[in-house]
Amino acid sequence: DKNAYLENGYINMAYVAKRSHGMRVWLIGGRGIGKTYGALQYGLQLGKPFLYLRRTKEQIKDMCKEYFNPFKSLAPQWFISVESIGKAEGRFYTGDPDDKESQVTRGLMLALSGIASLRGFDLSDYDFGVFDEAIPEPHEQQKRGEGLALMNALETINRNRERQGKRRFQL
């Protein structure tokens, strides 16, 4: 389907999300086909803060450095800065990096491996998330129980949302 791709050749996540009917969308494919680009662009277009999730704290620490900013490829339409806000947590924002007053947080950057230590947090104002590079490469250390950690993280994020009449968090 030609609508599944943007003019630049990357995946059109708005199109994919519309057809998901509220179900989780897992995109698995070759390198460089625009999975991350399309998902991050879609998250920014939603106009609400969203969650950027990676498997490990080390990956998040790297992504919180401007040099490794995963949003860089979205410029010039979006100018997103990143910063660390904890040991292995970060945020991404628009505005002048030197002027806190001008900054608008666009989302949080969290590691799946670190969410367990953040139990009880409230992300009720987050409706969407991107779990980037969820499948470890063969040379990366795989941690036992990552699937259960993901289910626990989703339970924590979704807790009470539906009882409060909110949409389920989409990852």
Coordinates of C-alpha atoms in Angstrom, one line a residue:
D1 CA 0.0 0.0 0.0
K2 CA 1.6 3.2 -1.1
N3 CA 0.0 5.2 1.7
A4 CA 2.0 3.2 4.2
Y5 CA 5.1 5.3 3.3
L6 CA 5.9 9.1 3.4
E7 CA 7.2 11.0 0.4
N8 CA 10.7 10.6 1.8
G9 CA 10.3 6.8 1.8
Y10 CA 10.0 6.3 5.5
I11 CA 7.1 4.6 7.2
N12 CA 3.9 6.7 7.6
M13 CA 3.1 5.9 11.3
A14 CA -0.1 8.0 11.2
Y15 CA -1.4 5.7 8.5
V16 CA -0.3 2.5 10.4
A17 CA -1.7 3.8 13.7
K18 CA -5.0 4.6 12.2
R19 CA -5.4 1.0 11.0
S20 CA -4.3 -0.5 14.4
H21 CA -7.7 0.0 15.9
G22 CA -6.1 0.6 19.3
M23 CA -3.9 -2.5 19.2
R24 CA -0.2 -2.4 19.8
V25 CA 1.9 -2.0 16.6
W26 CA 5.2 -3.8 16.4
L27 CA 7.2 -2.9 13.3
I28 CA 10.0 -5.4 12.5
G29 CA 12.0 -4.8 9.5
G30 CA 15.4 -4.1 7.9
R31 CA 17.7 -1.3 9.0
G32 CA 17.2 2.2 7.5
I33 CA 13.5 1.8 6.4
G34 CA 12.3 4.5 8.7
K35 CA 10.7 2.7 11.6
T36 CA 12.2 5.1 14.2
Y37 CA 11.9 8.2 12.0
G38 CA 8.2 7.5 11.3
A39 CA 7.4 6.7 14.9
L40 CA 9.1 9.8 16.4
Q41 CA 7.6 12.1 13.7
Y42 CA 4.2 10.7 14.5
G43 CA 4.7 11.1 18.2
L44 CA 5.6 14.8 17.7
Q45 CA 2.7 15.4 15.4
L46 CA 0.3 14.2 18.1
G47 CA 1.1 17.3 20.0
K48 CA 1.2 15.6 23.4
P49 CA 4.1 14.4 25.4
F50 CA 5.1 10.8 24.6
L51 CA 7.5 8.2 25.9
Y52 CA 10.7 7.1 24.1
L53 CA 11.7 3.7 25.5
R54 CA 14.9 1.8 25.0
R55 CA 16.0 -1.6 26.5
T56 CA 18.9 -0.5 28.7
K57 CA 20.0 2.4 30.9
E58 CA 23.2 2.7 28.9
Q59 CA 21.2 3.3 25.7
I60 CA 19.2 6.0 27.3
K61 CA 22.3 7.7 28.8
D62 CA 23.6 7.8 25.2
M63 CA 20.4 9.1 23.7
C64 CA 20.4 11.9 26.3
K65 CA 23.5 13.3 24.8
E66 CA 22.9 15.9 22.0
Y67 CA 25.5 14.1 19.8
F68 CA 23.3 10.9 19.8
N69 CA 19.9 12.7 19.8
P70 CA 17.5 10.4 18.1
F71 CA 15.4 13.3 16.9
K72 CA 18.2 15.0 14.9
S73 CA 17.1 13.5 11.6
L74 CA 13.7 15.2 12.0
A75 CA 15.2 18.7 11.6
P76 CA 14.5 21.3 10.2
Q77 CA 10.8 20.7 10.7
W78 CA 11.4 19.9 14.4
F79 CA 14.2 21.1 16.5
I80 CA 14.3 18.8 19.5
S81 CA 16.9 18.9 22.2
V82 CA 17.6 16.2 24.7
E83 CA 18.9 16.2 28.3
S84 CA 19.4 13.8 31.2
I85 CA 17.1 14.3 34.1
G86 CA 18.3 11.4 36.3
K87 CA 20.7 8.5 36.4
A88 CA 19.3 7.0 33.3
E89 CA 16.3 9.0 32.4
G90 CA 15.9 11.9 30.1
R91 CA 13.5 14.3 28.4
F92 CA 13.2 15.8 25.0
Y93 CA 12.0 19.3 24.4
T94 CA 11.5 22.2 22.0
G95 CA 12.8 25.7 22.8
D96 CA 16.1 27.3 23.6
P97 CA 18.5 25.0 25.5
D98 CA 19.9 28.0 27.3
D99 CA 16.5 29.4 28.4
K100 CA 14.5 27.1 30.7
E101 CA 11.4 29.4 30.4
S102 CA 11.2 28.8 26.6
Q103 CA 11.4 25.0 26.9
V104 CA 8.4 22.8 26.3
T105 CA 8.8 19.1 27.3
R106 CA 7.7 16.9 24.4
G107 CA 8.4 13.7 26.2
L108 CA 10.4 11.4 28.4
M109 CA 13.2 8.9 27.6
L110 CA 13.2 5.8 29.8
A111 CA 15.0 2.5 29.9
L112 CA 12.9 -0.7 30.3
S113 CA 15.7 -2.0 32.6
G114 CA 15.1 1.1 34.8
I115 CA 11.4 1.3 35.0
A116 CA 11.2 -1.3 37.8
S117 CA 13.0 1.0 40.1
L118 CA 10.5 3.8 39.2
R119 CA 7.4 1.9 40.4
G120 CA 4.5 4.1 41.4
F121 CA 5.2 6.9 38.8
D122 CA 2.3 8.5 37.0
L123 CA 2.4 8.9 33.3
S124 CA -1.4 9.4 33.0
D125 CA -0.8 12.4 30.7
Y126 CA 1.1 10.2 28.2
D127 CA -1.0 8.3 25.6
F128 CA 1.7 7.1 23.2
G129 CA 5.1 5.6 23.4
V130 CA 7.9 4.4 21.1
F131 CA 9.9 1.3 22.1
D132 CA 12.9 1.7 19.8
E133 CA 15.3 -1.2 19.1
A134 CA 13.2 -3.5 21.2
I135 CA 14.9 -6.6 19.8
P136 CA 18.5 -6.9 20.9
E137 CA 21.1 -7.5 18.3
P138 CA 23.0 -10.8 18.5
H139 CA 26.1 -9.2 20.0
E140 CA 24.1 -7.4 22.8
Q141 CA 23.6 -8.9 26.2
Q142 CA 20.1 -10.1 26.6
K143 CA 18.6 -9.8 30.0
R144 CA 16.3 -12.6 31.3
G145 CA 12.7 -11.5 31.9
E146 CA 12.6 -8.5 29.5
G147 CA 9.2 -9.6 28.3
L148 CA 7.8 -9.6 31.9
A149 CA 9.5 -6.3 32.6
L150 CA 7.7 -4.8 29.5
M151 CA 4.4 -6.2 30.7
N152 CA 5.0 -4.7 34.2
A153 CA 5.9 -1.4 32.8
L154 CA 2.8 -1.3 30.6
E155 CA 0.7 -2.2 33.7
T156 CA 2.2 0.6 35.7
I157 CA 1.7 3.1 32.9
N158 CA -1.9 1.9 32.2
R159 CA -3.0 1.6 35.8
N160 CA -6.4 3.2 36.4
R161 CA -6.5 4.9 33.0
E162 CA -9.5 3.0 31.7
R163 CA -11.3 3.3 35.0
Q164 CA -10.9 7.1 34.6
G165 CA -12.3 7.0 31.1
K166 CA -8.9 7.5 29.4
R167 CA -7.6 5.6 26.4
R168 CA -5.2 2.8 26.9
F169 CA -1.5 3.8 26.6
Q170 CA -0.3 2.9 23.0
L171 CA 3.2 1.5 22.6

